[in-house]
Short mmCIF file of C-alpha atoms in Angstrom, two decimals:
data_model
loop_
_atom_site.label_atom_id
_atom_site.label_comp_id
_atom_site.label_asym_id
_atom_site.label_seq_id
_atom_site.Cartn_x
_atom_site.Cartn_y
_atom_site.Cartn_z
CA UNK A 1 86.59 55.91 -5.71
CA UNK A 2 87.93 59.55 -3.69
CA UNK A 3 91.20 58.65 -6.00
CA UNK A 4 88.13 59.12 -9.37
CA UNK A 5 87.00 61.96 -8.21
CA UNK A 6 89.83 63.64 -7.38
CA UNK A 7 91.01 63.21 -10.38
CA UNK A 8 87.83 64.38 -12.50
CA UNK A 9 87.95 67.33 -10.32
CA UNK A 10 91.63 68.02 -10.40
CA UNK A 11 91.51 67.54 -14.57
CA UNK A 12 88.19 70.53 -14.56
CA UNK A 13 90.57 73.21 -13.13
CA UNK A 14 93.98 72.06 -15.06
CA UNK A 15 94.08 75.42 -15.34
CA UNK A 16 93.76 77.19 -12.17
CA UNK A 17 97.18 77.80 -10.39
CA UNK A 18 98.37 74.93 -7.88
CA UNK A 19 99.35 75.00 -4.28
CA UNK A 20 100.66 72.18 -2.51
CA UNK A 21 100.38 72.13 0.95
CA UNK A 22 101.85 69.41 3.70
CA UNK A 23 100.77 70.08 7.57
CA UNK A 24 103.93 70.68 9.56
CA UNK A 25 102.04 70.00 12.68
CA UNK A 26 98.92 68.82 13.22
CA UNK A 27 95.53 70.74 11.97
CA UNK A 28 92.41 70.82 13.50
CA UNK A 29 89.73 72.53 11.18
CA UNK A 30 86.60 72.82 11.65
CA UNK A 31 86.34 72.14 15.49
CA UNK A 32 83.11 73.33 15.57
CA UNK A 33 81.68 71.41 13.11
CA UNK A 34 78.82 68.81 15.14
CA UNK A 35 80.71 65.67 15.07
CA UNK A 36 80.40 62.19 17.00
CA UNK A 37 83.22 63.30 19.03
CA UNK A 38 83.04 66.75 21.34
CA UNK A 39 85.07 68.40 18.20
CA UNK A 40 84.92 68.75 14.78
CA UNK A 41 86.86 68.16 12.52
CA UNK A 42 86.83 69.38 8.20
CA UNK A 43 85.53 66.36 6.51
CA UNK A 44 84.07 66.47 2.87
CA UNK A 45 80.32 66.25 3.38
CA UNK A 46 80.19 63.15 0.28
CA UNK A 47 83.38 62.05 0.63
CA UNK A 48 84.34 62.00 4.27
CA UNK A 49 88.12 62.74 3.85
CA UNK A 50 89.55 66.34 5.68
CA UNK A 51 89.56 69.09 3.10
CA UNK A 52 90.79 72.85 3.59
CA UNK A 53 87.81 74.73 2.77
CA UNK A 54 87.62 77.23 0.29
CA UNK A 55 86.26 80.18 2.85
CA UNK A 56 88.64 79.33 5.41
CA UNK A 57 91.54 79.86 3.09
CA UNK A 58 89.74 82.98 1.08
CA UNK A 59 89.99 84.40 5.28
CA UNK A 60 93.01 83.47 5.44
CA UNK A 61 94.44 86.05 2.79
CA UNK A 62 92.40 88.17 4.13
CA UNK A 63 94.56 88.53 7.25
CA UNK A 64 97.72 88.34 4.96
CA UNK A 65 96.17 91.02 2.72
CA UNK A 66 96.08 93.33 6.62
CA UNK A 67 98.97 92.04 7.32
CA UNK A 68 101.20 92.95 3.86
CA UNK A 69 99.05 95.93 3.22
CA UNK A 70 98.12 95.82 0.64
CA UNK A 71 96.08 98.56 -1.64
CA UNK A 72 92.81 99.25 -1.92
CA UNK A 73 92.30 97.65 -5.67
CA UNK A 74 94.40 94.99 -4.68
CA UNK A 75 92.36 94.14 -1.99
CA UNK A 76 89.30 94.36 -4.10
CA UNK A 77 90.28 92.20 -6.81
CA UNK A 78 91.62 89.27 -4.28
CA UNK A 79 88.65 89.33 -1.87
CA UNK A 80 85.99 91.51 -2.61
CA UNK A 81 84.39 93.88 -0.97
CA UNK A 82 81.04 93.49 0.25
CA UNK A 83 78.57 96.46 -0.28
CA UNK A 84 78.41 99.63 1.59
CA UNK A 85 75.06 100.97 2.55
CA UNK A 86 76.32 104.61 4.32
CA UNK A 87 78.08 105.40 1.04
CA UNK A 88 74.99 103.27 -0.89
CA UNK A 89 77.75 101.41 -2.59
CA UNK A 90 77.14 97.59 -4.08
CA UNK A 91 80.76 96.19 -3.49
CA UNK A 92 81.71 93.58 -6.40
CA UNK A 93 82.55 89.62 -6.30
CA UNK A 94 86.62 88.71 -5.75
CA UNK A 95 87.36 88.80 -8.83
CA UNK A 96 89.38 85.22 -8.11
CA UNK A 97 88.09 81.60 -6.95
CA UNK A 98 89.70 79.90 -4.36
CA UNK A 99 88.57 76.38 -4.56
CA UNK A 100 88.68 73.92 -1.56
CA UNK A 101 92.04 72.24 -1.09
CA UNK A 102 91.17 68.27 -1.54
CA UNK A 103 93.92 65.80 0.40
CA UNK A 104 95.87 63.58 -2.14
CA UNK A 105 95.19 60.41 -2.81
CA UNK A 106 98.49 59.60 -1.63
CA UNK A 107 98.17 60.40 1.79
CA UNK A 108 96.62 57.82 3.54
CA UNK A 109 95.21 57.81 7.15
CA UNK A 110 95.70 60.85 7.14
CA UNK A 111 94.06 61.13 11.12
CA UNK A 112 95.08 61.48 14.55
CA UNK A 113 93.71 60.61 17.53
CA UNK A 114 94.57 63.87 19.39
CA UNK A 115 93.74 64.91 23.05
CA UNK A 116 92.88 68.42 24.38
CA UNK A 117 92.69 68.50 28.30
CA UNK A 118 90.55 71.26 30.82
CA UNK A 119 92.61 72.09 33.93
CA UNK A 120 90.39 73.72 35.10
CA UNK A 121 86.24 73.50 34.54
CA UNK A 122 85.07 75.29 37.30
CA UNK A 123 87.16 78.46 36.83
CA UNK A 124 86.56 78.77 32.86
CA UNK A 125 83.05 77.57 33.37
CA UNK A 126 82.19 80.19 35.46
CA UNK A 127 83.50 82.95 33.86
CA UNK A 128 86.56 83.65 36.48
CA UNK A 129 84.73 83.64 39.72
CA UNK A 130 86.36 80.34 40.54
CA UNK A 131 89.58 80.50 41.03
CA UNK A 132 91.86 77.86 39.27
CA UNK A 133 93.29 75.47 41.78
CA UNK A 134 95.51 72.21 41.77
CA UNK A 135 92.95 70.51 42.86
CA UNK A 136 90.58 70.98 40.05
CA UNK A 137 89.60 67.59 38.34
CA UNK A 138 91.41 67.27 34.50
CA UNK A 139 89.07 66.66 32.05
CA UNK A 140 90.80 65.06 28.91
CA UNK A 141 88.34 65.77 25.89
CA UNK A 142 89.51 63.42 22.29
CA UNK A 143 88.92 64.96 19.47
CA UNK A 144 90.70 63.79 15.65
CA UNK A 145 92.57 66.64 13.70
CA UNK A 146 94.86 66.06 10.30
CA UNK A 147 98.29 64.07 11.61
CA UNK A 148 101.57 66.31 9.67
CA UNK A 149 102.93 65.10 6.56
CA UNK A 150 99.47 65.27 5.21
CA UNK A 151 99.34 66.69 1.36
CA UNK A 152 96.99 68.62 0.21
CA UNK A 153 96.58 70.52 -3.39
CA UNK A 154 94.64 73.96 -3.41
CA UNK A 155 94.04 75.70 -7.26
CA UNK A 156 93.08 79.34 -7.34
CA UNK A 157 91.45 79.87 -10.24
CA UNK A 158 91.08 84.13 -12.22
CA UNK A 159 88.03 83.64 -14.70
CA UNK A 160 89.56 87.01 -16.99
CA UNK A 161 91.75 86.14 -19.60
CA UNK A 162 94.86 87.68 -19.72
CA UNK A 163 94.99 88.08 -15.34
CA UNK A 164 96.74 84.50 -14.99
CA UNK A 165 99.16 87.25 -12.43
CA UNK A 166 96.79 87.94 -9.66
CA UNK A 167 95.99 84.49 -8.52
CA UNK A 168 100.10 84.12 -8.79
CA UNK A 169 100.45 87.57 -6.54
CA UNK A 170 96.93 85.48 -4.20
CA UNK A 171 99.17 81.47 -4.47
CA UNK A 172 102.49 84.16 -3.11
CA UNK A 173 100.55 85.36 -0.60
CA UNK A 174 98.41 82.16 1.00
CA UNK A 175 101.39 80.40 0.33
CA UNK A 176 102.84 82.94 3.12
CA UNK A 177 100.41 82.52 4.91
CA UNK A 178 99.79 79.12 5.31
CA UNK A 179 103.69 78.43 6.49
CA UNK A 180 104.00 81.32 9.10
CA UNK A 181 99.77 82.02 9.93
CA UNK A 182 98.48 79.15 10.18
CA UNK A 183 95.21 78.06 9.12
CA UNK A 184 92.05 76.92 11.27
CA UNK A 185 92.47 76.04 14.99
CA UNK A 186 94.35 76.16 17.59
CA UNK A 187 96.96 77.95 15.98
CA UNK A 188 98.06 79.75 19.02
CA UNK A 189 99.22 76.18 19.98
CA UNK A 190 100.99 74.77 17.04
CA UNK A 191 98.71 73.62 14.80
CA UNK A 192 97.64 73.97 11.19
CA UNK A 193 101.28 75.49 10.01
CA UNK A 194 101.78 74.38 6.37
CA UNK A 195 104.66 73.91 3.96
CA UNK A 196 103.93 75.05 0.52
CA UNK A 197 105.00 74.18 -2.99
CA UNK A 198 104.74 77.59 -5.28
CA UNK A 199 104.07 76.85 -8.90
CA UNK A 200 106.64 78.56 -10.99
CA UNK A 201 105.72 81.79 -12.12
CA UNK A 202 106.40 82.46 -15.72
CA UNK A 203 108.51 85.34 -16.26
CA UNK A 204 107.04 89.15 -17.15
CA UNK A 205 107.52 90.71 -19.76
CA UNK A 206 109.83 93.03 -17.91
CA UNK A 207 111.60 90.23 -16.67
CA UNK A 208 112.88 88.76 -19.66
CA UNK A 209 113.47 92.37 -21.10
CA UNK A 210 115.87 93.14 -17.65
CA UNK A 211 117.98 89.90 -18.50
CA UNK A 212 118.32 90.36 -22.08
CA UNK A 213 119.69 93.75 -21.33
CA UNK A 214 122.02 92.15 -19.34
CA UNK A 215 122.86 89.31 -21.78
CA UNK A 216 123.89 92.51 -24.10
CA UNK A 217 125.21 95.16 -21.96
CA UNK A 218 128.89 94.44 -22.43
CA UNK A 219 128.73 93.66 -26.33
CA UNK A 220 126.42 97.48 -26.48
CA UNK A 221 129.52 99.09 -24.76
CA UNK A 222 131.49 97.12 -26.80
CA UNK A 223 130.26 98.69 -30.06
CA UNK A 224 132.78 101.06 -31.48
CA UNK A 225 132.74 102.66 -35.28
CA UNK A 226 134.99 100.24 -36.87
CA UNK A 227 131.98 97.36 -35.93
CA UNK A 228 129.55 99.22 -35.54
CA UNK A 229 127.63 98.25 -39.37
CA UNK A 230 128.25 94.80 -38.32
CA UNK A 231 126.50 94.86 -34.55
CA UNK A 232 124.33 96.54 -35.48
CA UNK A 233 123.45 93.87 -37.77
CA UNK A 234 123.64 91.45 -35.35
CA UNK A 235 121.42 92.76 -32.69
CA UNK A 236 118.36 94.25 -35.51
CA UNK A 237 118.59 90.47 -36.86
CA UNK A 238 118.85 89.47 -33.33
CA UNK A 239 116.05 91.17 -31.50
CA UNK A 240 113.77 91.71 -34.60
CA UNK A 241 110.90 88.65 -33.99
CA UNK A 242 111.43 89.29 -29.51
CA UNK A 243 107.96 91.56 -28.66
CA UNK A 244 108.52 95.09 -28.67
CA UNK A 245 107.74 95.27 -24.74
CA UNK A 246 110.58 92.79 -23.63
CA UNK A 247 113.20 94.62 -26.18
CA UNK A 248 113.22 98.48 -25.58
CA UNK A 249 115.19 98.59 -22.70
CA UNK A 250 118.34 97.38 -25.48
CA UNK A 251 117.58 99.13 -27.94
CA UNK A 252 117.61 101.72 -25.70
CA UNK A 253 120.57 101.34 -24.30
CA UNK A 254 122.01 100.93 -27.91
CA UNK A 255 120.52 104.06 -29.06
CA UNK A 256 122.20 105.96 -25.61
CA UNK A 257 125.32 103.66 -26.30
CA UNK A 258 125.52 105.56 -29.65
CA UNK A 259 124.55 109.10 -28.97
CA UNK A 260 126.98 109.05 -26.44
CA UNK A 261 129.93 108.47 -29.00
CA UNK A 262 128.14 111.22 -31.04
CA UNK A 263 127.60 108.92 -33.99
CA UNK A 264 123.98 108.84 -33.66
CA UNK A 265 122.07 109.68 -37.31
CA UNK A 266 118.70 109.38 -37.83
CA UNK A 267 119.31 109.68 -41.37
CA UNK A 268 121.20 106.18 -41.54
CA UNK A 269 119.53 103.63 -42.41
CA UNK A 270 120.52 101.13 -39.47
CA UNK A 271 119.92 104.37 -36.57
CA UNK A 272 116.46 104.54 -38.71
CA UNK A 273 115.22 101.19 -38.05
CA UNK A 274 116.42 101.04 -34.43
CA UNK A 275 114.23 103.82 -33.89
CA UNK A 276 111.17 102.73 -35.75
CA UNK A 277 111.59 99.68 -33.55
CA UNK A 278 111.52 101.85 -30.56
CA UNK A 279 108.37 103.58 -31.76
CA UNK A 280 106.20 100.38 -32.31
CA UNK B 1 62.51 72.67 -33.65
CA UNK B 2 65.37 70.24 -32.06
CA UNK B 3 65.65 68.64 -28.22
CA UNK B 4 68.21 67.55 -26.26
CA UNK B 5 68.75 65.55 -22.97
CA UNK B 6 71.27 67.46 -20.57
CA UNK B 7 73.44 65.52 -17.67
CA UNK B 8 75.30 67.91 -14.85
CA UNK B 9 77.18 66.68 -12.01
CA UNK B 10 78.35 68.31 -8.84
CA UNK B 11 82.18 68.05 -8.38
CA UNK B 12 81.93 70.75 -6.12
CA UNK B 13 78.83 71.94 -3.48
CA UNK B 14 76.44 73.89 -5.35
CA UNK B 15 74.58 76.32 -3.47
CA UNK B 16 71.87 78.13 -6.83
CA UNK B 17 70.57 80.46 -3.41
CA UNK B 18 67.10 81.80 -3.05
CA UNK B 19 68.69 85.20 -1.66
CA UNK B 20 65.52 84.78 1.29
CA UNK B 21 65.72 83.76 4.85
CA UNK B 22 63.96 80.88 5.33
CA UNK B 23 63.69 81.85 8.89
CA UNK B 24 64.80 78.19 10.34
CA UNK B 25 68.44 77.34 11.97
CA UNK B 26 69.71 77.43 7.88
CA UNK B 27 70.55 81.27 7.04
CA UNK B 28 71.02 80.83 3.17
CA UNK B 29 68.88 78.16 1.98
CA UNK B 30 68.92 76.64 -1.67
CA UNK B 31 66.48 76.64 -4.24
CA UNK B 32 63.52 74.36 -4.03
CA UNK B 33 60.98 73.31 -6.36
CA UNK B 34 57.92 74.20 -4.70
CA UNK B 35 55.96 71.26 -5.16
CA UNK B 36 58.69 68.48 -3.84
CA UNK B 37 60.87 69.83 -2.19
CA UNK B 38 63.77 68.59 -4.64
CA UNK B 39 66.68 71.34 -5.12
CA UNK B 40 67.04 72.39 -8.02
CA UNK B 41 69.12 75.05 -10.41
CA UNK B 42 66.99 77.21 -11.61
CA UNK B 43 67.29 77.65 -15.49
CA UNK B 44 68.17 81.38 -15.82
CA UNK B 45 70.83 80.63 -13.20
CA UNK B 46 72.11 78.10 -16.52
CA UNK B 47 71.12 80.46 -19.38
CA UNK B 48 73.15 83.27 -17.35
CA UNK B 49 76.06 81.80 -17.13
CA UNK B 50 76.36 80.29 -20.36
CA UNK B 51 75.79 83.99 -21.94
CA UNK B 52 78.58 85.19 -19.27
CA UNK B 53 77.66 88.91 -20.05
CA UNK B 54 78.31 88.42 -24.00
CA UNK B 55 75.69 91.46 -25.15
CA UNK B 56 77.19 90.66 -29.19
CA UNK B 57 74.78 90.13 -31.78
CA UNK B 58 75.58 85.93 -31.83
CA UNK B 59 74.78 85.77 -27.85
CA UNK B 60 71.43 88.51 -28.72
CA UNK B 61 70.44 85.95 -31.11
CA UNK B 62 70.55 82.89 -28.97
CA UNK B 63 70.41 84.13 -25.68
CA UNK B 64 67.73 87.11 -26.42
CA UNK B 65 67.39 90.47 -26.03
CA UNK B 66 64.95 92.71 -25.77
CA UNK B 67 63.95 92.93 -29.23
CA UNK B 68 63.74 89.33 -29.90
CA UNK B 69 63.08 86.19 -27.55
CA UNK B 70 66.14 83.54 -26.90
CA UNK B 71 66.43 80.62 -29.93
CA UNK B 72 67.65 78.59 -27.07
CA UNK B 73 65.02 77.42 -24.15
CA UNK B 74 66.35 75.95 -21.42
CA UNK B 75 64.65 74.13 -18.25
CA UNK B 76 65.63 74.18 -14.57
CA UNK B 77 68.27 70.88 -13.70
CA UNK B 78 66.87 68.75 -11.90
CA UNK B 79 68.06 66.17 -8.88
CA UNK B 80 68.25 63.08 -10.76
CA UNK B 81 70.72 61.59 -8.91
CA UNK B 82 71.04 62.61 -4.92
CA UNK B 83 74.48 61.37 -3.27
CA UNK B 84 73.41 60.12 0.46
CA UNK B 85 76.22 58.98 2.75
CA UNK B 86 76.18 55.08 3.28
CA UNK B 87 77.89 52.90 5.84
CA UNK B 88 79.61 50.58 2.86
CA UNK B 89 80.63 52.06 -0.50
CA UNK B 90 80.90 56.22 0.64
CA UNK B 91 77.69 57.06 -0.36
CA UNK B 92 74.72 55.99 -2.58
CA UNK B 93 73.09 57.53 -5.56
CA UNK B 94 69.38 57.33 -5.13
CA UNK B 95 66.17 58.49 -6.89
CA UNK B 96 62.88 57.55 -6.69
CA UNK B 97 59.91 56.50 -8.91
CA UNK B 98 58.53 60.35 -8.87
CA UNK B 99 61.85 61.61 -9.95
CA UNK B 100 62.11 58.83 -12.96
CA UNK B 101 57.98 58.89 -13.89
CA UNK B 102 58.62 62.60 -14.34
CA UNK B 103 61.81 62.67 -16.62
CA UNK B 104 59.59 59.70 -18.56
CA UNK B 105 57.28 62.29 -19.03
CA UNK B 106 58.53 65.29 -19.97
CA UNK B 107 61.52 63.03 -23.12
CA UNK B 108 58.03 62.21 -24.13
CA UNK B 109 56.21 65.13 -24.45
CA UNK B 110 59.70 66.17 -26.31
CA UNK B 111 59.72 63.47 -28.19
CA UNK B 112 63.20 61.37 -27.11
CA UNK B 113 63.06 58.03 -26.22
CA UNK B 114 62.43 57.36 -22.72
CA UNK B 115 64.03 54.96 -20.76
CA UNK B 116 63.03 51.27 -21.69
CA UNK B 117 63.63 49.19 -17.66
CA UNK B 118 60.67 49.12 -15.80
CA UNK B 119 60.06 51.66 -12.82
CA UNK B 120 59.33 49.34 -9.84
CA UNK B 121 57.82 50.63 -7.06
CA UNK B 122 60.10 50.63 -3.48
CA UNK B 123 58.47 49.86 -0.56
CA UNK B 124 58.69 52.34 2.35
CA UNK B 125 61.97 50.18 4.05
CA UNK B 126 63.22 48.65 1.66
CA UNK B 127 66.28 50.03 -1.09
CA UNK B 128 66.09 48.16 -4.94
CA UNK B 129 70.00 48.00 -5.67
CA UNK B 130 71.40 45.77 -9.37
CA UNK B 131 73.01 42.45 -8.19
CA UNK B 132 76.66 43.51 -7.73
CA UNK B 133 76.33 46.43 -5.25
CA UNK B 134 78.84 48.38 -2.66
CA UNK B 135 76.36 49.55 -0.60
CA UNK B 136 75.15 46.33 1.15
CA UNK B 137 76.20 46.28 4.80
CA UNK B 138 74.31 42.75 6.30
CA UNK B 139 71.13 42.70 3.92
CA UNK B 140 71.09 46.55 4.70
CA UNK B 141 71.52 50.06 3.11
CA UNK B 142 72.23 52.29 6.02
CA UNK B 143 71.91 55.96 4.71
CA UNK B 144 72.74 58.86 7.39
CA UNK B 145 70.27 57.95 10.08
CA UNK B 146 67.54 55.63 7.72
CA UNK B 147 68.26 51.74 7.36
CA UNK B 148 67.02 49.83 4.42
CA UNK B 149 66.33 46.84 3.45
CA UNK B 150 68.28 45.52 0.50
CA UNK B 151 66.76 43.97 -2.19
CA UNK B 152 70.14 43.38 -4.77
CA UNK B 153 69.00 42.63 -7.99
CA UNK B 154 65.79 43.67 -8.58
CA UNK B 155 66.77 47.25 -10.36
CA UNK B 156 69.73 45.51 -12.71
CA UNK B 157 67.85 46.84 -16.03
CA UNK B 158 67.24 49.88 -15.18
CA UNK B 159 70.66 50.46 -13.16
CA UNK B 160 72.23 49.24 -16.64
CA UNK B 161 70.28 51.55 -18.79
CA UNK B 162 69.98 54.72 -16.49
CA UNK B 163 74.20 54.09 -16.27
CA UNK B 164 74.58 53.94 -19.65
CA UNK B 165 72.99 56.82 -20.78
CA UNK B 166 74.52 59.36 -18.33
CA UNK B 167 77.65 57.90 -16.92
CA UNK B 168 78.58 56.42 -20.29
CA UNK B 169 82.05 55.02 -19.98
CA UNK B 170 82.03 55.32 -16.14
CA UNK B 171 78.66 53.06 -16.16
CA UNK B 172 79.92 50.63 -13.50
CA UNK B 173 81.14 53.71 -10.89
CA UNK B 174 77.59 55.01 -10.98
CA UNK B 175 76.28 51.35 -11.00
CA UNK B 176 77.62 50.01 -7.30
CA UNK B 177 76.13 52.74 -5.21
CA UNK B 178 72.69 53.31 -7.53
CA UNK B 179 69.80 52.70 -4.90
CA UNK B 180 65.90 53.17 -5.88
CA UNK B 181 63.71 54.36 -3.04
CA UNK B 182 60.13 55.06 -1.77
CA UNK B 183 58.81 58.59 -3.29
CA UNK B 184 58.99 60.00 0.54
CA UNK B 185 62.43 58.78 1.32
CA UNK B 186 63.69 60.32 -1.52
CA UNK B 187 62.14 63.00 0.03
CA UNK B 188 63.38 63.16 3.25
CA UNK B 189 67.11 63.51 1.95
CA UNK B 190 66.27 66.10 0.12
CA UNK B 191 64.90 68.38 3.02
CA UNK B 192 67.94 66.55 4.96
CA UNK B 193 70.63 65.36 3.85
CA UNK B 194 71.83 68.41 1.14
CA UNK B 195 74.95 69.24 2.66
CA UNK B 196 75.48 72.20 5.08
CA UNK B 197 78.15 74.44 6.23
CA UNK B 198 78.73 76.54 9.21
CA UNK B 199 80.71 80.01 8.11
CA UNK B 200 81.98 82.40 9.89
CA UNK B 201 83.63 85.92 10.40
CA UNK B 202 86.90 86.22 12.85
CA UNK B 203 87.95 89.52 13.39
CA UNK B 204 91.69 89.79 11.50
CA UNK B 205 93.68 90.68 14.85
CA UNK B 206 91.83 88.27 18.25
CA UNK B 207 91.31 85.50 15.59
CA UNK B 208 87.94 85.64 17.25
CA UNK B 209 84.21 85.58 15.80
CA UNK B 210 82.99 89.06 15.33
CA UNK B 211 79.32 89.44 16.63
CA UNK B 212 76.91 88.07 13.97
CA UNK B 213 79.41 86.66 12.19
CA UNK B 214 78.36 82.61 12.16
CA UNK B 215 75.78 81.60 9.53
CA UNK B 216 75.07 78.71 7.83
CA UNK B 217 74.80 77.98 4.43
CA UNK B 218 73.00 74.90 2.17
CA UNK B 219 74.74 73.28 -0.28
CA UNK B 220 73.74 71.02 -2.72
CA UNK B 221 76.31 68.33 -2.65
CA UNK B 222 79.37 67.21 -4.16
CA UNK B 223 78.18 64.30 -7.25
CA UNK B 224 74.66 65.14 -7.18
CA UNK B 225 73.48 64.61 -11.11
CA UNK B 226 70.72 66.80 -12.75
CA UNK B 227 69.56 66.18 -15.59
CA UNK B 228 67.86 69.70 -17.80
CA UNK B 229 66.61 70.25 -21.57
CA UNK B 230 67.64 72.33 -23.50
CA UNK B 231 65.28 72.81 -26.92
CA UNK B 232 65.59 75.40 -29.69
CA UNK B 233 67.02 75.83 -33.05
CA UNK B 234 69.89 77.42 -32.84
CA UNK B 235 72.85 78.02 -30.52
CA UNK B 236 73.48 74.18 -28.78
CA UNK B 237 76.87 74.62 -29.24
CA UNK B 238 76.80 77.19 -26.51
CA UNK B 239 75.93 73.86 -24.22
CA UNK B 240 79.43 72.17 -25.76
CA UNK B 241 81.87 73.07 -22.05
CA UNK B 242 82.86 70.58 -20.06
CA UNK B 243 82.14 72.15 -16.81
CA UNK B 244 80.74 75.39 -16.13
CA UNK B 245 80.60 77.36 -12.05
CA UNK B 246 77.12 78.41 -11.38
CA UNK B 247 75.36 79.91 -8.54
CA UNK B 248 76.20 81.48 -4.79
CA UNK B 249 79.35 82.11 -2.95
CA UNK B 250 81.55 81.02 -5.80
CA UNK B 251 84.64 82.61 -5.33
CA UNK B 252 85.33 79.75 -2.67
CA UNK B 253 84.68 76.78 -4.68
CA UNK B 254 80.80 76.79 -4.99
CA UNK B 255 78.97 75.71 -7.58
CA UNK B 256 81.99 73.45 -10.46
CA UNK B 257 79.43 71.47 -12.35
CA UNK B 258 80.54 68.95 -15.26
CA UNK B 259 78.62 67.90 -18.44
CA UNK B 260 77.99 64.83 -18.55
CA UNK B 261 78.13 62.51 -22.17
CA UNK B 262 74.73 64.26 -22.57
CA UNK B 263 72.62 63.20 -26.48
CA UNK B 264 69.85 61.99 -26.17
#
């Protein structure tokens, strides 16, 4: 049943950027929730399986953003901004959606029995008025945590079109935070750390352009007056259907090479064509 | 004039907030019908999300502008089946005679065919089930903190018809969890069995909760099925979406709804 719900959910969010996070350590999230045991755990209301609340992921990202020193506009996009009554600013919602991380149906029996033992209940109970001694009765508290090796899938979406760089950026930051800062309670005791698999990020135009330039650099250097005509033919043919931003650096390099040789001549039809492509 | 019945199902918790203080433990309650206290998604939420900020001529015609009223009318999305945690079968899809009779009345008024199957009246302590059910444990249906006597086979036709109309090919998954309970029991779960989510705001450095940084939100749980009507002369294609996201707390993943079968 949960598997069906998981598939339905996954199909609905197929355009999201998906993080796969596997617990490396026990996970104790939602310890304060009400539970028949003394400490709670974040369990899905309808299905009863553990999950990673979207609000916890977003909160973790906020902490990572503070560490990374992101700029205010970046934070506004990733996390939104509360209203500021003093400056009468209305604030804005985040541009991204951090969905709950759902348990992967392959991760069977995700729970483990865990225990936390208070050794000095009087010391804590009286806020330090009673001394902690070796004669205190330890008070073991049993609770459930998520065992290591359990896989969760976390989608991040951006409703705006042509802005898929943002969820990728958020995913990278979140991956770092899940690996290094930890999620949920007791992170100082080693709980809540994950191993994260990031989706491959599609290469931006800039990266493609640099790669293209790198692959042709040697060939451009070898353009001599003697082979100039056929070489320029080759380049004009190759670059004709590349996007303008991708071919621009190559064209610039050719132009510069020709200028260095002092044979750049806008009257030459091939040179004119290069200039024309550069001006688009 | 055309009328279409639209069914939505929550895939994540939905928070159609009221924006008002509930003066109870819950800081952010969900919208409810005034008379029944059943949770509801106001038509304005649906319409706003479908319009999605568009101000062009087409959108003005379908959704209305200051000069001219909309050609497409949407009604509130009312709860048809409420998922309630069950001791057996994970959860039950509950509904009650009041919900189904209201639906039938509205269908009739709008000229749509109503339900064929009879709607029996369950006693306070009964859960009427189809023959094949997964939510029975030792002759009882145990929901949250209420135990009801299971009556298998009492609503075979109703479960079949509702399953086919609302879920189509997925009918079996619905039928084995379906239970018809009394109006009072349904009301009780509508008021007490919604999802309550505790939220905290942590101080980034100390990792402790900030003063005033604890609040409770209510949400209509995942799996809930809503019914609504679309009435009008044009613009029905706007509803042809496999999913929408609406309501509050959107950036932490609330309010993902899928469109179910639909049709008449």
